[in-house]
XYZ file of C-alpha atoms in Angstrom:
291
model
C 94.618 64.504 48.582
C 92.646 63.649 51.695
C 92.448 60.569 53.908
C 90.202 60.305 56.957
C 90.148 57.399 59.380
C 87.942 56.575 62.350
C 89.049 55.649 65.848
C 88.669 51.976 64.865
C 91.749 52.356 62.693
C 93.815 55.070 64.230
C 94.452 55.758 67.882
C 94.071 59.550 68.181
C 97.509 61.075 68.820
C 97.364 62.602 72.381
C 99.805 65.327 71.241
C 97.236 66.649 68.743
C 94.440 66.436 71.342
C 96.570 68.509 73.704
C 97.398 71.004 71.037
C 93.655 71.573 70.421
C 92.914 71.828 74.174
C 95.480 74.621 74.714
C 93.773 76.877 72.265
C 90.209 75.861 71.542
C 89.061 76.646 67.974
C 86.190 75.705 65.701
C 86.072 72.191 64.200
C 83.758 70.195 62.026
C 82.843 66.555 61.582
C 84.816 64.296 59.238
C 81.853 64.015 56.848
C 81.777 67.789 56.426
C 85.541 67.795 55.754
C 85.140 65.176 53.009
C 82.208 67.102 51.462
C 84.144 70.374 51.469
C 87.127 68.666 49.816
C 85.014 67.166 47.096
C 83.186 70.428 46.521
C 86.344 72.475 46.107
C 88.409 69.941 44.130
C 86.116 68.930 41.249
C 86.525 66.595 39.443
C 87.624 64.307 42.277
C 87.770 60.587 43.023
C 86.254 59.454 46.309
C 86.493 56.017 47.981
C 84.420 55.081 51.060
C 85.925 52.460 53.270
C 82.746 51.377 55.017
C 82.783 52.937 58.513
C 86.563 52.818 58.693
C 87.488 55.886 56.643
C 87.372 57.822 53.434
C 89.958 58.484 50.684
C 89.723 61.244 48.051
C 92.049 62.952 45.591
C 91.972 65.244 42.615
C 94.411 66.557 40.043
C 93.075 70.090 40.534
C 95.830 72.558 41.356
C 98.376 69.717 41.162
C 102.016 70.746 41.215
C 103.966 69.723 38.063
C 106.656 67.872 40.055
C 104.240 66.450 42.628
C 101.636 64.455 40.693
C 98.924 62.681 42.703
C 97.899 59.101 42.050
C 95.699 56.411 43.513
C 95.692 52.599 43.184
C 93.870 49.655 44.824
C 94.764 45.985 44.745
C 93.808 43.069 46.956
C 92.038 45.315 49.483
C 95.069 47.658 49.712
C 94.380 51.296 48.905
C 97.054 53.914 48.380
C 97.175 57.637 47.758
C 100.573 58.826 46.574
C 101.885 62.320 45.791
C 105.332 62.998 44.266
C 107.932 61.072 42.307
C 110.503 58.359 43.057
C 113.983 58.872 41.576
C 114.759 55.175 41.745
C 111.438 53.884 40.480
C 113.040 51.933 37.623
C 115.472 50.081 39.800
C 112.903 49.284 42.455
C 110.438 48.027 39.815
C 113.110 45.670 38.588
C 113.877 44.465 42.074
C 110.343 43.629 42.831
C 109.753 41.997 39.439
C 107.403 44.642 38.084
C 106.978 45.902 34.529
C 108.775 48.982 33.221
C 105.483 50.905 33.067
C 104.875 50.581 36.774
C 104.140 53.907 38.543
C 105.002 54.962 42.081
C 101.662 54.201 43.727
C 101.613 50.596 42.359
C 105.224 50.079 43.399
C 104.444 51.100 46.999
C 101.566 48.626 47.159
C 103.636 45.769 45.754
C 106.611 46.537 48.042
C 104.231 46.617 51.056
C 102.674 43.306 50.014
C 106.020 41.703 49.569
C 107.204 42.509 53.041
C 103.841 41.827 54.653
C 103.409 38.337 53.124
C 106.920 36.885 52.731
C 108.965 37.891 55.748
C 108.602 39.735 59.061
C 110.424 42.881 57.947
C 109.326 46.217 59.364
C 107.881 49.107 57.364
C 111.128 51.008 57.871
C 112.900 48.536 55.599
C 110.564 49.265 52.728
C 110.696 53.048 53.252
C 114.452 53.154 53.395
C 114.509 51.967 49.798
C 112.484 54.970 48.469
C 114.470 57.879 47.093
C 112.729 61.058 45.842
C 110.016 63.490 46.826
C 106.882 61.798 48.190
C 104.186 61.462 50.705
C 101.629 58.603 50.730
C 98.813 57.066 52.735
C 98.287 53.252 52.452
C 95.399 51.335 54.040
C 95.259 47.606 54.085
C 91.604 46.750 54.590
C 92.296 43.000 55.115
C 94.131 43.811 58.371
C 92.895 47.327 59.106
C 96.562 48.394 58.904
C 97.479 52.016 58.105
C 100.839 53.230 56.859
C 101.548 56.954 56.281
C 104.991 58.295 55.233
C 106.845 61.404 54.161
C 110.193 61.637 52.409
C 113.299 62.520 54.561
C 113.390 66.157 53.413
C 109.694 66.813 53.515
C 109.575 67.915 49.879
C 105.892 67.006 49.613
C 103.830 68.783 52.286
C 101.686 66.548 54.467
C 99.522 67.463 57.451
C 97.413 65.637 59.991
C 94.768 66.623 62.464
C 91.717 65.616 64.506
C 88.173 66.473 63.460
C 85.315 67.341 65.818
C 84.112 63.696 65.958
C 87.581 62.281 66.722
C 88.612 61.086 63.271
C 92.254 61.517 62.154
C 92.663 63.241 58.814
C 95.742 63.492 56.533
C 96.059 65.974 53.662
C 98.541 67.984 51.560
C 96.236 71.094 51.968
C 96.771 72.725 55.396
C 93.894 75.195 54.815
C 91.515 72.287 54.180
C 92.383 70.616 57.430
C 92.445 73.904 59.411
C 88.748 74.369 58.833
C 87.865 71.038 60.366
C 90.614 70.292 62.902
C 91.272 73.734 64.376
C 94.484 73.752 66.488
C 94.494 69.916 66.705
C 96.720 70.122 63.611
C 100.417 69.565 62.846
C 102.790 69.057 59.938
C 103.467 65.316 59.402
C 107.166 65.021 60.338
C 109.544 64.491 57.393
C 111.396 61.232 57.215
C 108.802 59.596 59.527
C 106.047 57.081 59.145
C 102.849 56.274 61.089
C 101.789 52.690 61.438
C 98.931 51.552 63.670
C 100.418 48.089 63.563
C 103.974 49.065 64.525
C 103.522 51.320 67.461
C 102.493 54.735 66.007
C 104.849 57.479 64.760
C 108.473 56.588 64.106
C 111.484 57.800 62.067
C 112.268 55.204 59.418
C 115.965 56.228 59.130
C 116.423 55.467 62.770
C 113.252 53.906 64.281
C 114.623 53.769 67.853
C 114.818 57.527 68.081
C 111.696 59.020 69.712
C 109.555 61.487 67.869
C 108.017 64.076 70.306
C 105.551 66.896 69.907
C 106.498 70.547 70.604
C 103.758 73.065 71.289
C 103.548 75.819 68.553
C 103.311 79.524 69.129
C 99.861 80.960 69.564
C 99.933 82.837 66.244
C 100.915 79.766 64.106
C 98.262 77.887 62.160
C 99.282 74.517 63.593
C 98.995 73.676 67.294
C 102.129 71.538 67.403
C 105.096 70.365 65.447
C 106.822 66.941 65.833
C 110.646 66.711 66.384
C 112.977 63.776 66.239
C 115.176 63.340 69.283
C 118.659 62.885 67.874
C 120.492 59.852 69.200
C 123.746 58.174 68.603
C 123.912 56.150 65.359
C 125.010 52.615 65.667
C 127.935 51.289 63.610
C 125.455 49.349 61.400
C 123.449 52.471 60.806
C 126.523 54.459 59.706
C 127.456 51.625 57.374
C 123.990 51.616 55.927
C 124.109 55.387 55.262
C 127.436 54.845 53.443
C 125.896 52.203 51.251
C 123.123 54.620 50.312
C 125.685 56.942 48.768
C 127.279 54.075 46.806
C 124.485 53.138 44.445
C 126.150 50.082 42.969
C 126.840 48.343 46.331
C 123.500 49.452 47.713
C 121.703 48.056 44.653
C 123.486 44.679 45.106
C 122.495 44.585 48.823
C 118.871 45.378 48.172
C 118.663 42.912 45.270
C 120.051 40.189 47.518
C 117.395 40.925 50.118
C 114.594 40.685 47.576
C 115.916 37.392 46.304
C 116.202 36.086 49.828
C 112.499 36.939 50.369
C 111.544 35.091 47.233
C 113.727 32.039 48.254
C 111.890 31.991 51.629
C 108.540 32.074 49.912
C 109.620 29.254 47.603
C 110.689 27.128 50.560
C 107.297 27.670 52.255
C 105.457 26.616 49.085
C 107.515 23.456 48.781
C 106.837 22.487 52.393
C 103.088 22.875 51.726
C 103.322 20.639 48.654
C 105.212 17.967 50.556
C 102.566 17.996 53.349
C 99.766 17.589 50.836
C 101.558 14.812 49.112
C 102.062 13.009 52.435
C 98.418 13.358 53.362
C 97.331 12.060 49.942
C 99.652 9.069 50.157
C 98.276 8.154 53.587
C 94.746 8.293 52.365
C 95.554 6.066 49.392
C 97.199 3.384 51.633
C 94.131 3.302 53.917
C 91.833 2.756 50.949
C 93.978 -0.205 49.699
C 94.043 -1.860 53.138
C 90.280 -1.385 53.466
C 89.676 -3.128 50.114
C 91.883 -6.165 50.961
C 90.147 -6.861 54.258
């Protein structure tokens, strides 16, 4: 899969720029990268996001346990690779049908947290269990969310093209030809969000993710490492809950119900306001007729 975004969407990571500067190497423009991907991955699906970016994927050379999928809904586009072990339980929590696949679930989970409560992306990502990597773009807000599972079971790389676009792909050789040394593995257990301050670890978002220069002979120019900090008491408790599926399921179900309750409250307030405005207009009409 391939996702390319312009500087309007993604702030170019300084670490990748520095990696390319240390060892200059040939690069190509983003348009050439997309053309090369489509030419080598036929048949392929390609989606142009105006001047903001480009998404493409193909089932060619797809690993059996890492299927690729794509979905779009309400101006939210998502490329997903891998499988979720808890897909059934999460589908039930979010009120989705049994036939829902991983990419649709990610879109619906993102929408729920975006629309109904100010919960961070790390909350949604902490619910996912399995082998996965995905790229989600919300065109309505120009928001980008990219994530990899905690163990990095699905390879994902990112780099910078010659014209300053940021590209994501599961194929390192594809990116190498267009990004040169401005290339790095996307760190496992992390997410990138242009709306939430860039690259973070979703298991412990307060810990900083830093870039380490790679050796000259390596394909990538840098790797990203998580600075290990001290876990808080709440974090330790949360990790215990993850190992106890029954209690964790109850906790997550309660959170989803709470979000729905908040949405219902908001809807009721809107209805009351409309009724109040309608009542006031009716009274004014009656008084006007009497006089």
